[in-house]
Amino acid sequence: MKKFFLSILLYSSLHVSAQGDNYVQDYTKYPELAATPPMGWNSWNKFACSVDENMIKEMADAMVASGMRDAGYVYINIDDCWHGQRDENGFIHPDPDRFPSGIKALADYIHSRGLKLGIYSDAGSQTCGGRPGSRGYEFQDALTYARWGIDYLKYDWCNTESLNAEGAYKTMAAALKKAGRPIVLSICEWGDNKPWLWAENVGHLWRTSGDIYNCFDCIEDHGTWKSWGVMQILDKQEGLRKYAGPGHWNDPDMLEIGNGALTPGEDRAHFSMWAMLAAPLIAGNDLRSMNDETRKILTNRRVIAVNQDKLGVQALKYKDDGDFEIWFKPLENGDWAVAFLNRGKAARNFNFDWKSSTFTDEEVSRRTFDAGAATYEIADLWNNKSLGTTSRALKAIVPARDILMLRLIKK
Ligand code: GLA
């Protein structure tokens, strides 16, 4: 009998250690990062696979010289195609021709400019650009990124076969946690697996759609997949505002401002709507050669303040008659941002009576807009002038494919 109990005891203790029950993995993100939507630059929209260390350093220099850093942009993110090969122990190395000094030296440079460095990988066997993916190497790659001094990881979803998305992103979150360096985790699975339902504690932002295309209003058909114009991406955000908030943002993809296809009015509309959506503001143009118009759009501090507002509430669409949309975003201290978006090809004259436009944001902030109960001063955020107060109806014109963006300041 004694022997029997002894063997049970022995069996159960062996059983416990074989299961590794004394180590609990932490599958959650670093909670203190991205309290407001991340701001930065990424190489993909303009340069695709053509990335190298000199270009990345020059982009950091341009971010400082242009005033973008001082306006709040922080991350310099290398997208796909920086990779070389894995060594015999499985550690990833950068392409030696494009990044001869190594990523650690690049991170040191970026940090010395008061900025942070982002990198890109993929949950599958290969990235979308055919470079080595992290599947099976998650903990090793996270450790490598931490050793290099990386601050932000965009984690893509190509070549994942039947991988489970929630599990794959949790694995990378756990790997980053284990590596010990606070790194923003940007989930990029295009909304296919509804990350807004499971990723609040896993990543800091998640793509809500396929890739943006450099046009205001078009769909680009690549055969097996499509990419989407600014307006098409905007429409794909419907129903998602309740899932975003401080530390966990809907990501409608990076900006196309300054990439040549949009008019200045369309660029303003694009930037304003990303600000209204509390979207990450990740520029995607060549910062070294941008013109003054582009620089002014990207550094408009009044619009950026709407995006970076501490409440972290996405705008709601108050009205939509097809070509003309009115959006409201609750802000700190009782203020509101309001956008009158003209998507159409003709200028739009309108009269907007504030006092008869009372509503309550039941879904997220529970705030009521009531211009009868309170008066607001109206600031025009692009023309930087006052438009009076909400005690009188607003009469204005929005040019074709442009926007009027206002801040209502509670008196
Ligand atoms: C996917 C992503 C893009 C970009 C490319 C890189 O398409 O959605 O944002 O990272 O891969 O290959």
Short mmCIF file of C-alpha atoms and ligand atoms in Angstrom, two decimals:
data_model
loop_
_atom_site.label_atom_id
_atom_site.label_comp_id
_atom_site.label_asym_id
_atom_site.label_seq_id
_atom_site.Cartn_x
_atom_site.Cartn_y
_atom_site.Cartn_z
CA MET A 1 0.00 0.00 0.00
CA LYS A 2 2.79 2.40 1.02
CA LYS A 3 4.56 1.61 -2.18
CA PHE A 4 1.42 2.32 -4.13
CA PHE A 5 1.01 5.80 -2.59
CA LEU A 6 4.69 6.53 -3.13
CA SER A 7 4.42 5.71 -6.80
CA ILE A 8 1.29 7.87 -7.15
CA LEU A 9 3.17 10.73 -5.48
CA LEU A 10 6.15 10.22 -7.76
CA TYR A 11 3.94 10.00 -10.81
CA SER A 12 2.04 13.18 -10.02
CA SER A 13 5.16 15.20 -9.30
CA LEU A 14 6.73 13.99 -12.55
CA HIS A 15 3.49 14.79 -14.28
CA VAL A 16 3.49 18.35 -12.94
CA SER A 17 7.03 19.12 -13.96
CA ALA A 18 6.56 17.55 -17.39
CA GLN A 19 3.68 19.97 -17.96
CA GLY A 20 5.82 22.92 -16.91
CA ASP A 21 3.04 24.17 -14.66
CA ASN A 22 5.38 26.40 -12.72
CA TYR A 23 5.90 28.77 -15.66
CA VAL A 24 3.00 30.92 -16.78
CA GLN A 25 3.36 32.73 -20.08
CA ASP A 26 2.18 36.34 -20.23
CA TYR A 27 0.31 36.79 -23.50
CA THR A 28 -0.47 40.47 -23.04
CA LYS A 29 1.06 43.62 -24.52
CA TYR A 30 2.98 46.29 -22.61
CA PRO A 31 0.00 48.22 -21.28
CA GLU A 32 1.63 51.62 -20.83
CA LEU A 33 2.37 52.25 -24.53
CA ALA A 34 0.27 54.14 -27.13
CA ALA A 35 -2.00 56.00 -24.70
CA THR A 36 -2.71 58.22 -27.72
CA PRO A 37 -2.58 57.01 -31.35
CA PRO A 38 1.03 56.31 -32.48
CA MET A 39 2.60 58.94 -34.76
CA GLY A 40 5.50 58.33 -37.09
CA TRP A 41 6.64 57.39 -40.57
CA ASN A 42 6.81 54.07 -42.44
CA SER A 43 8.73 53.16 -45.59
CA TRP A 44 6.13 51.03 -47.39
CA ASN A 45 3.73 53.44 -49.14
CA LYS A 46 6.49 55.30 -50.97
CA PHE A 47 9.45 52.94 -51.12
CA ALA A 48 8.00 49.41 -50.90
CA CYS A 49 10.99 47.01 -50.81
CA SER A 50 13.65 49.67 -51.48
CA VAL A 51 14.89 50.24 -47.94
CA ASP A 52 18.44 50.77 -46.68
CA GLU A 53 20.11 52.26 -43.65
CA ASN A 54 21.12 55.56 -45.28
CA MET A 55 17.60 56.27 -46.43
CA ILE A 56 16.20 55.46 -42.98
CA LYS A 57 18.73 57.77 -41.31
CA GLU A 58 17.94 60.55 -43.79
CA MET A 59 14.25 60.12 -43.05
CA ALA A 60 14.95 60.55 -39.33
CA ASP A 61 16.96 63.70 -40.08
CA ALA A 62 14.11 65.03 -42.22
CA MET A 63 11.59 64.26 -39.50
CA VAL A 64 13.57 66.48 -37.15
CA ALA A 65 14.37 69.24 -39.68
CA SER A 66 10.80 69.50 -40.98
CA GLY A 67 9.39 70.08 -37.49
CA MET A 68 7.50 66.79 -37.56
CA ARG A 69 9.27 65.46 -34.48
CA ASP A 70 8.34 68.59 -32.56
CA ALA A 71 4.75 68.25 -33.78
CA GLY A 72 4.56 64.79 -32.16
CA TYR A 73 5.86 62.23 -34.67
CA VAL A 74 8.06 59.65 -32.94
CA TYR A 75 8.42 56.36 -34.82
CA ILE A 76 10.60 55.71 -37.86
CA ASN A 77 9.34 52.34 -39.06
CA ILE A 78 11.15 50.09 -41.52
CA ASP A 79 8.56 47.97 -43.32
CA ASP A 80 9.15 44.81 -45.35
CA CYS A 81 12.42 43.71 -47.02
CA TRP A 82 15.10 44.71 -44.49
CA HIS A 83 15.79 41.05 -43.84
CA GLY A 84 18.80 38.96 -44.70
CA GLN A 85 19.08 35.32 -43.66
CA ARG A 86 18.84 33.37 -40.41
CA ASP A 87 22.20 32.10 -39.10
CA GLU A 88 22.91 28.50 -38.12
CA ASN A 89 21.34 29.12 -34.70
CA GLY A 90 18.19 30.60 -36.19
CA PHE A 91 18.86 34.27 -35.42
CA ILE A 92 17.71 36.73 -38.08
CA HIS A 93 20.15 39.25 -39.58
CA PRO A 94 19.48 42.27 -41.78
CA ASP A 95 20.37 42.30 -45.46
CA PRO A 96 24.15 42.97 -45.29
CA ASP A 97 24.17 45.09 -48.45
CA ARG A 98 21.32 47.35 -47.39
CA PHE A 99 22.08 47.52 -43.66
CA PRO A 100 25.88 46.98 -43.44
CA SER A 101 26.16 48.68 -40.03
CA GLY A 102 23.43 46.49 -38.53
CA ILE A 103 20.12 47.41 -36.94
CA LYS A 104 21.56 48.12 -33.48
CA ALA A 105 23.70 50.94 -34.87
CA LEU A 106 20.70 52.27 -36.77
CA ALA A 107 18.55 52.20 -33.61
CA ASP A 108 21.29 54.09 -31.74
CA TYR A 109 21.27 56.74 -34.46
CA ILE A 110 17.46 57.05 -34.44
CA HIS A 111 17.44 57.31 -30.64
CA SER A 112 20.14 59.98 -30.73
CA ARG A 113 17.74 62.08 -32.83
CA GLY A 114 15.05 61.78 -30.16
CA LEU A 115 13.05 59.27 -32.19
CA LYS A 116 12.15 55.57 -31.94
CA LEU A 117 12.73 52.72 -34.37
CA GLY A 118 10.12 50.32 -35.69
CA ILE A 119 10.62 47.10 -37.62
CA TYR A 120 8.43 44.64 -39.53
CA SER A 121 7.87 40.91 -39.46
CA ASP A 122 5.20 38.41 -40.34
CA ALA A 123 3.40 35.66 -38.40
CA GLY A 124 3.82 33.24 -41.29
CA SER A 125 6.78 31.42 -42.82
CA GLN A 126 7.58 34.36 -45.11
CA THR A 127 6.72 38.05 -45.18
CA CYS A 128 4.48 39.45 -47.92
CA GLY A 129 7.69 40.44 -49.73
CA GLY A 130 9.05 36.87 -49.49
CA ARG A 131 11.58 37.49 -46.70
CA PRO A 132 11.95 35.15 -43.66
CA GLY A 133 8.84 35.25 -41.43
CA SER A 134 8.75 34.71 -37.66
CA ARG A 135 6.69 31.50 -37.59
CA GLY A 136 8.51 29.12 -35.24
CA TYR A 137 11.06 31.82 -34.32
CA GLU A 138 8.80 34.20 -32.39
CA PHE A 139 10.73 34.22 -29.09
CA GLN A 140 14.09 34.35 -30.82
CA ASP A 141 13.02 37.24 -33.07
CA ALA A 142 11.49 39.21 -30.19
CA LEU A 143 14.74 38.75 -28.26
CA THR A 144 16.70 39.98 -31.29
CA TYR A 145 14.49 43.06 -31.67
CA ALA A 146 14.88 43.85 -27.95
CA ARG A 147 18.68 43.49 -28.20
CA TRP A 148 18.74 45.81 -31.21
CA GLY A 149 16.74 48.47 -29.33
CA ILE A 150 13.55 48.24 -31.42
CA ASP A 151 10.51 50.15 -30.12
CA TYR A 152 7.66 49.13 -32.46
CA LEU A 153 6.84 45.94 -34.37
CA LYS A 154 4.41 45.74 -37.27
CA TYR A 155 3.46 42.08 -37.52
CA ASP A 156 1.94 41.04 -40.86
CA TRP A 157 -0.20 38.09 -41.94
CA CYS A 158 1.07 36.71 -45.28
CA ASN A 159 1.91 33.01 -45.73
CA THR A 160 0.18 31.98 -42.50
CA GLU A 161 -1.68 29.02 -44.06
CA SER A 162 -4.12 27.76 -41.43
CA LEU A 163 -2.53 29.53 -38.48
CA ASN A 164 -4.97 30.83 -35.86
CA ALA A 165 -4.65 34.63 -35.77
CA GLU A 166 -5.50 35.20 -32.12
CA GLY A 167 -2.99 32.53 -31.07
CA ALA A 168 -0.30 33.81 -33.44
CA TYR A 169 -0.54 37.41 -32.23
CA LYS A 170 -0.70 36.32 -28.60
CA THR A 171 2.45 34.28 -29.16
CA MET A 172 4.27 37.37 -30.43
CA ALA A 173 2.87 39.47 -27.55
CA ALA A 174 4.22 36.85 -25.12
CA ALA A 175 7.56 36.77 -26.91
CA LEU A 176 7.92 40.55 -26.68
CA LYS A 177 6.99 40.45 -23.00
CA LYS A 178 9.55 37.73 -22.32
CA ALA A 179 12.23 39.71 -24.18
CA GLY A 180 11.70 42.49 -21.65
CA ARG A 181 11.79 45.64 -23.81
CA PRO A 182 8.56 47.67 -24.15
CA ILE A 183 7.69 47.38 -27.86
CA VAL A 184 4.47 48.58 -29.49
CA LEU A 185 2.73 45.67 -31.25
CA SER A 186 0.98 46.67 -34.48
CA ILE A 187 -1.35 43.90 -35.63
CA CYS A 188 -1.60 43.75 -39.41
CA GLU A 189 -4.01 41.01 -40.47
CA TRP A 190 -6.25 43.42 -42.43
CA GLY A 191 -9.29 42.86 -40.21
CA ASP A 192 -9.78 39.32 -41.56
CA ASN A 193 -10.10 37.78 -38.09
CA LYS A 194 -11.83 40.72 -36.38
CA PRO A 195 -8.93 41.60 -34.03
CA TRP A 196 -11.09 44.29 -32.40
CA LEU A 197 -12.92 41.41 -30.67
CA TRP A 198 -9.83 39.82 -29.08
CA ALA A 199 -6.80 42.11 -29.32
CA GLU A 200 -7.45 44.85 -26.76
CA ASN A 201 -4.80 43.38 -24.46
CA VAL A 202 -2.67 41.81 -27.20
CA GLY A 203 -1.70 44.68 -29.49
CA HIS A 204 -1.72 48.48 -29.42
CA LEU A 205 -3.30 48.90 -32.86
CA TRP A 206 -4.85 46.65 -35.44
CA ARG A 207 -5.44 47.13 -39.13
CA THR A 208 -9.14 47.23 -39.93
CA SER A 209 -8.84 46.77 -43.70
CA GLY A 210 -6.66 45.79 -46.64
CA ASP A 211 -3.94 48.14 -47.89
CA ILE A 212 -4.55 51.76 -48.70
CA TYR A 213 -4.06 52.77 -52.35
CA ASN A 214 -2.71 56.15 -53.40
CA CYS A 215 -5.98 57.67 -54.62
CA PHE A 216 -8.87 59.55 -53.02
CA ASP A 217 -11.77 57.52 -54.34
CA CYS A 218 -10.95 54.30 -56.21
CA ILE A 219 -10.42 50.58 -55.84
CA GLU A 220 -7.29 48.98 -57.26
CA ASP A 221 -7.83 45.37 -58.29
CA HIS A 222 -4.66 43.26 -58.16
CA GLY A 223 -6.44 40.06 -59.19
CA THR A 224 -6.32 37.98 -56.01
CA TRP A 225 -6.57 41.05 -53.73
CA LYS A 226 -7.62 44.67 -53.80
CA SER A 227 -6.31 47.87 -52.29
CA TRP A 228 -8.48 50.78 -51.37
CA GLY A 229 -8.64 54.55 -51.83
CA VAL A 230 -8.90 56.95 -48.90
CA MET A 231 -12.73 57.12 -49.08
CA GLN A 232 -13.09 53.34 -49.43
CA ILE A 233 -10.92 52.85 -46.32
CA LEU A 234 -12.99 55.43 -44.45
CA ASP A 235 -16.19 53.51 -45.25
CA LYS A 236 -14.66 50.31 -43.91
CA GLN A 237 -14.43 51.80 -40.41
CA GLU A 238 -18.17 51.62 -39.90
CA GLY A 239 -19.23 49.91 -36.68
CA LEU A 240 -15.72 49.82 -35.20
CA ARG A 241 -15.53 52.99 -33.10
CA LYS A 242 -16.64 51.28 -29.92
CA TYR A 243 -13.60 49.01 -29.95
CA ALA A 244 -10.94 51.76 -29.93
CA GLY A 245 -9.59 53.65 -26.95
CA PRO A 246 -6.37 54.61 -25.17
CA GLY A 247 -3.76 51.89 -25.79
CA HIS A 248 -5.78 50.01 -28.43
CA TRP A 249 -6.56 51.70 -31.72
CA ASN A 250 -8.31 50.88 -34.97
CA ASP A 251 -5.72 51.29 -37.74
CA PRO A 252 -7.13 52.30 -41.15
CA ASP A 253 -3.58 52.07 -42.61
CA MET A 254 -0.84 54.61 -43.25
CA LEU A 255 -1.10 58.04 -44.83
CA GLU A 256 -0.72 58.75 -48.56
CA ILE A 257 -0.35 62.50 -47.99
CA GLY A 258 2.39 64.00 -50.16
CA ASN A 259 2.64 60.95 -52.43
CA GLY A 260 1.46 62.89 -55.47
CA ALA A 261 -1.93 61.42 -56.31
CA LEU A 262 -4.13 63.57 -54.07
CA THR A 263 -4.86 67.30 -54.43
CA PRO A 264 -4.08 69.51 -51.42
CA GLY A 265 -7.80 69.50 -50.52
CA GLU A 266 -7.91 65.69 -50.67
CA ASP A 267 -4.72 65.50 -48.57
CA ARG A 268 -6.40 67.77 -45.99
CA ALA A 269 -9.53 65.62 -46.00
CA HIS A 270 -7.43 62.44 -45.59
CA PHE A 271 -5.43 63.90 -42.67
CA SER A 272 -8.51 65.39 -41.00
CA MET A 273 -10.49 62.16 -41.17
CA TRP A 274 -7.58 60.09 -39.80
CA ALA A 275 -7.43 62.63 -36.96
CA MET A 276 -11.19 62.31 -36.39
CA LEU A 277 -10.90 58.49 -36.36
CA ALA A 278 -8.18 58.65 -33.67
CA ALA A 279 -6.14 56.67 -36.19
CA PRO A 280 -2.38 56.18 -36.00
CA LEU A 281 -0.77 59.02 -37.98
CA ILE A 282 1.98 57.21 -39.85
CA ALA A 283 3.23 59.33 -42.75
CA GLY A 284 4.13 57.38 -45.90
CA ASN A 285 5.82 59.98 -48.11
CA ASP A 286 9.43 60.98 -48.79
CA LEU A 287 10.07 63.41 -45.93
CA ARG A 288 13.35 64.54 -47.50
CA SER A 289 11.74 66.14 -50.52
CA MET A 290 8.20 67.06 -49.45
CA ASN A 291 6.94 70.48 -50.44
CA ASP A 292 5.77 73.12 -48.02
CA GLU A 293 2.10 72.32 -48.56
CA THR A 294 2.59 68.69 -47.53
CA ARG A 295 4.74 69.69 -44.56
CA LYS A 296 2.10 72.13 -43.36
CA ILE A 297 -0.62 69.50 -43.59
CA LEU A 298 1.39 66.88 -41.71
CA THR A 299 2.40 69.35 -38.98
CA ASN A 300 -0.94 71.11 -38.40
CA ARG A 301 -0.90 71.07 -34.62
CA ARG A 302 -4.56 71.96 -34.25
CA VAL A 303 -5.58 68.90 -36.26
CA ILE A 304 -2.97 66.73 -34.54
CA ALA A 305 -4.39 67.81 -31.15
CA VAL A 306 -7.77 66.39 -32.19
CA ASN A 307 -6.10 63.09 -33.08
CA GLN A 308 -4.03 63.01 -29.88
CA ASP A 309 -6.86 64.07 -27.57
CA LYS A 310 -6.55 62.21 -24.27
CA LEU A 311 -10.15 60.99 -24.24
CA GLY A 312 -9.23 58.73 -27.16
CA VAL A 313 -12.78 58.55 -28.55
CA GLN A 314 -13.27 58.04 -32.29
CA ALA A 315 -15.60 60.38 -34.16
CA LEU A 316 -19.15 59.35 -34.95
CA LYS A 317 -20.86 60.01 -38.27
CA TYR A 318 -23.72 62.36 -37.46
CA LYS A 319 -25.08 62.78 -40.99
CA ASP A 320 -24.47 61.33 -44.43
CA ASP A 321 -26.25 62.27 -47.62
CA GLY A 322 -23.92 60.36 -49.93
CA ASP A 323 -21.41 63.02 -50.91
CA PHE A 324 -21.56 65.15 -47.79
CA GLU A 325 -20.82 63.84 -44.31
CA ILE A 326 -20.79 65.48 -40.88
CA TRP A 327 -18.68 63.91 -38.15
CA PHE A 328 -18.43 64.77 -34.42
CA LYS A 329 -15.58 63.74 -32.08
CA PRO A 330 -15.88 64.29 -28.32
CA LEU A 331 -12.75 65.87 -26.86
CA GLU A 332 -11.35 66.57 -23.42
CA ASN A 333 -12.81 69.40 -21.33
CA GLY A 334 -16.18 69.33 -23.04
CA ASP A 335 -14.87 70.38 -26.49
CA TRP A 336 -15.90 68.74 -29.77
CA ALA A 337 -14.18 68.42 -33.15
CA VAL A 338 -16.53 68.63 -36.13
CA ALA A 339 -15.74 67.76 -39.74
CA PHE A 340 -17.83 68.63 -42.80
CA LEU A 341 -16.49 66.28 -45.47
CA ASN A 342 -17.36 66.91 -49.10
CA ARG A 343 -16.62 63.72 -51.07
CA GLY A 344 -18.35 65.01 -54.20
CA LYS A 345 -17.06 66.65 -57.35
CA ALA A 346 -18.91 69.94 -56.79
CA ALA A 347 -18.52 72.57 -54.07
CA ARG A 348 -21.13 72.37 -51.32
CA ASN A 349 -22.90 75.34 -49.73
CA PHE A 350 -24.55 74.60 -46.43
CA ASN A 351 -26.22 76.04 -43.38
CA PHE A 352 -25.76 74.16 -40.15
CA ASP A 353 -27.93 75.05 -37.22
CA TRP A 354 -26.09 73.97 -34.08
CA LYS A 355 -29.02 74.48 -31.75
CA SER A 356 -31.31 72.08 -33.55
CA SER A 357 -28.59 69.44 -33.85
CA THR A 358 -28.66 67.99 -30.35
CA PHE A 359 -27.64 64.34 -29.97
CA THR A 360 -26.09 61.94 -27.44
CA ASP A 361 -23.17 59.61 -28.18
CA GLU A 362 -24.84 56.57 -26.59
CA GLU A 363 -22.28 54.13 -27.94
CA VAL A 364 -18.97 55.32 -26.45
CA SER A 365 -18.59 58.62 -24.57
CA ARG A 366 -22.22 59.08 -23.46
CA ARG A 367 -21.68 62.80 -24.03
CA THR A 368 -24.52 64.99 -25.23
CA PHE A 369 -23.98 67.77 -27.74
CA ASP A 370 -26.45 70.53 -26.96
CA ALA A 371 -25.68 74.00 -28.32
CA GLY A 372 -28.83 75.27 -26.61
CA ALA A 373 -27.49 74.41 -23.15
CA ALA A 374 -23.88 75.55 -23.79
CA THR A 375 -22.23 77.94 -26.23
CA TYR A 376 -19.05 77.03 -28.06
CA GLU A 377 -16.50 79.17 -29.86
CA ILE A 378 -15.80 77.84 -33.34
CA ALA A 379 -12.18 77.51 -34.48
CA ASP A 380 -11.50 76.67 -38.14
CA LEU A 381 -8.51 74.31 -37.84
CA TRP A 382 -7.16 74.63 -41.41
CA ASN A 383 -7.61 78.36 -41.89
CA ASN A 384 -6.69 79.05 -38.27
CA LYS A 385 -9.41 81.59 -37.64
CA SER A 386 -12.51 82.01 -35.53
CA LEU A 387 -15.92 81.45 -37.11
CA GLY A 388 -17.90 82.99 -34.25
CA THR A 389 -19.96 80.89 -31.89
CA THR A 390 -22.59 78.18 -32.05
CA SER A 391 -25.31 80.62 -31.02
CA ARG A 392 -25.88 81.28 -34.75
CA ALA A 393 -26.17 78.80 -37.62
CA LEU A 394 -22.97 78.24 -39.58
CA LYS A 395 -23.07 79.20 -43.24
CA ALA A 396 -20.09 77.88 -45.20
CA ILE A 397 -18.82 76.38 -48.46
CA VAL A 398 -16.69 73.25 -48.70
CA PRO A 399 -14.88 72.95 -52.05
CA ALA A 400 -15.16 69.69 -53.99
CA ARG A 401 -13.29 66.80 -52.34
CA ASP A 402 -12.20 68.87 -49.37
CA ILE A 403 -13.11 69.34 -45.74
CA LEU A 404 -14.01 71.99 -43.19
CA MET A 405 -12.62 70.96 -39.84
CA LEU A 406 -13.63 72.77 -36.68
CA ARG A 407 -13.01 72.67 -32.98
CA LEU A 408 -15.89 73.75 -30.78
CA ILE A 409 -14.42 75.21 -27.63
CA LYS A 410 -16.72 75.22 -24.64
CA LYS A 411 -17.07 78.74 -23.21
C1 GLA B 1 1.10 43.90 -46.47
C2 GLA B 1 0.79 45.02 -45.49
C3 GLA B 1 1.39 46.31 -46.01
C4 GLA B 1 2.90 46.15 -46.17
C5 GLA B 1 3.20 44.96 -47.09
C6 GLA B 1 4.68 44.62 -47.09
O1 GLA B 1 0.44 44.10 -47.68
O2 GLA B 1 -0.60 45.16 -45.31
O3 GLA B 1 1.11 47.39 -45.14
O4 GLA B 1 3.48 45.95 -44.91
O5 GLA B 1 2.49 43.79 -46.69
O6 GLA B 1 4.99 43.55 -47.94
#
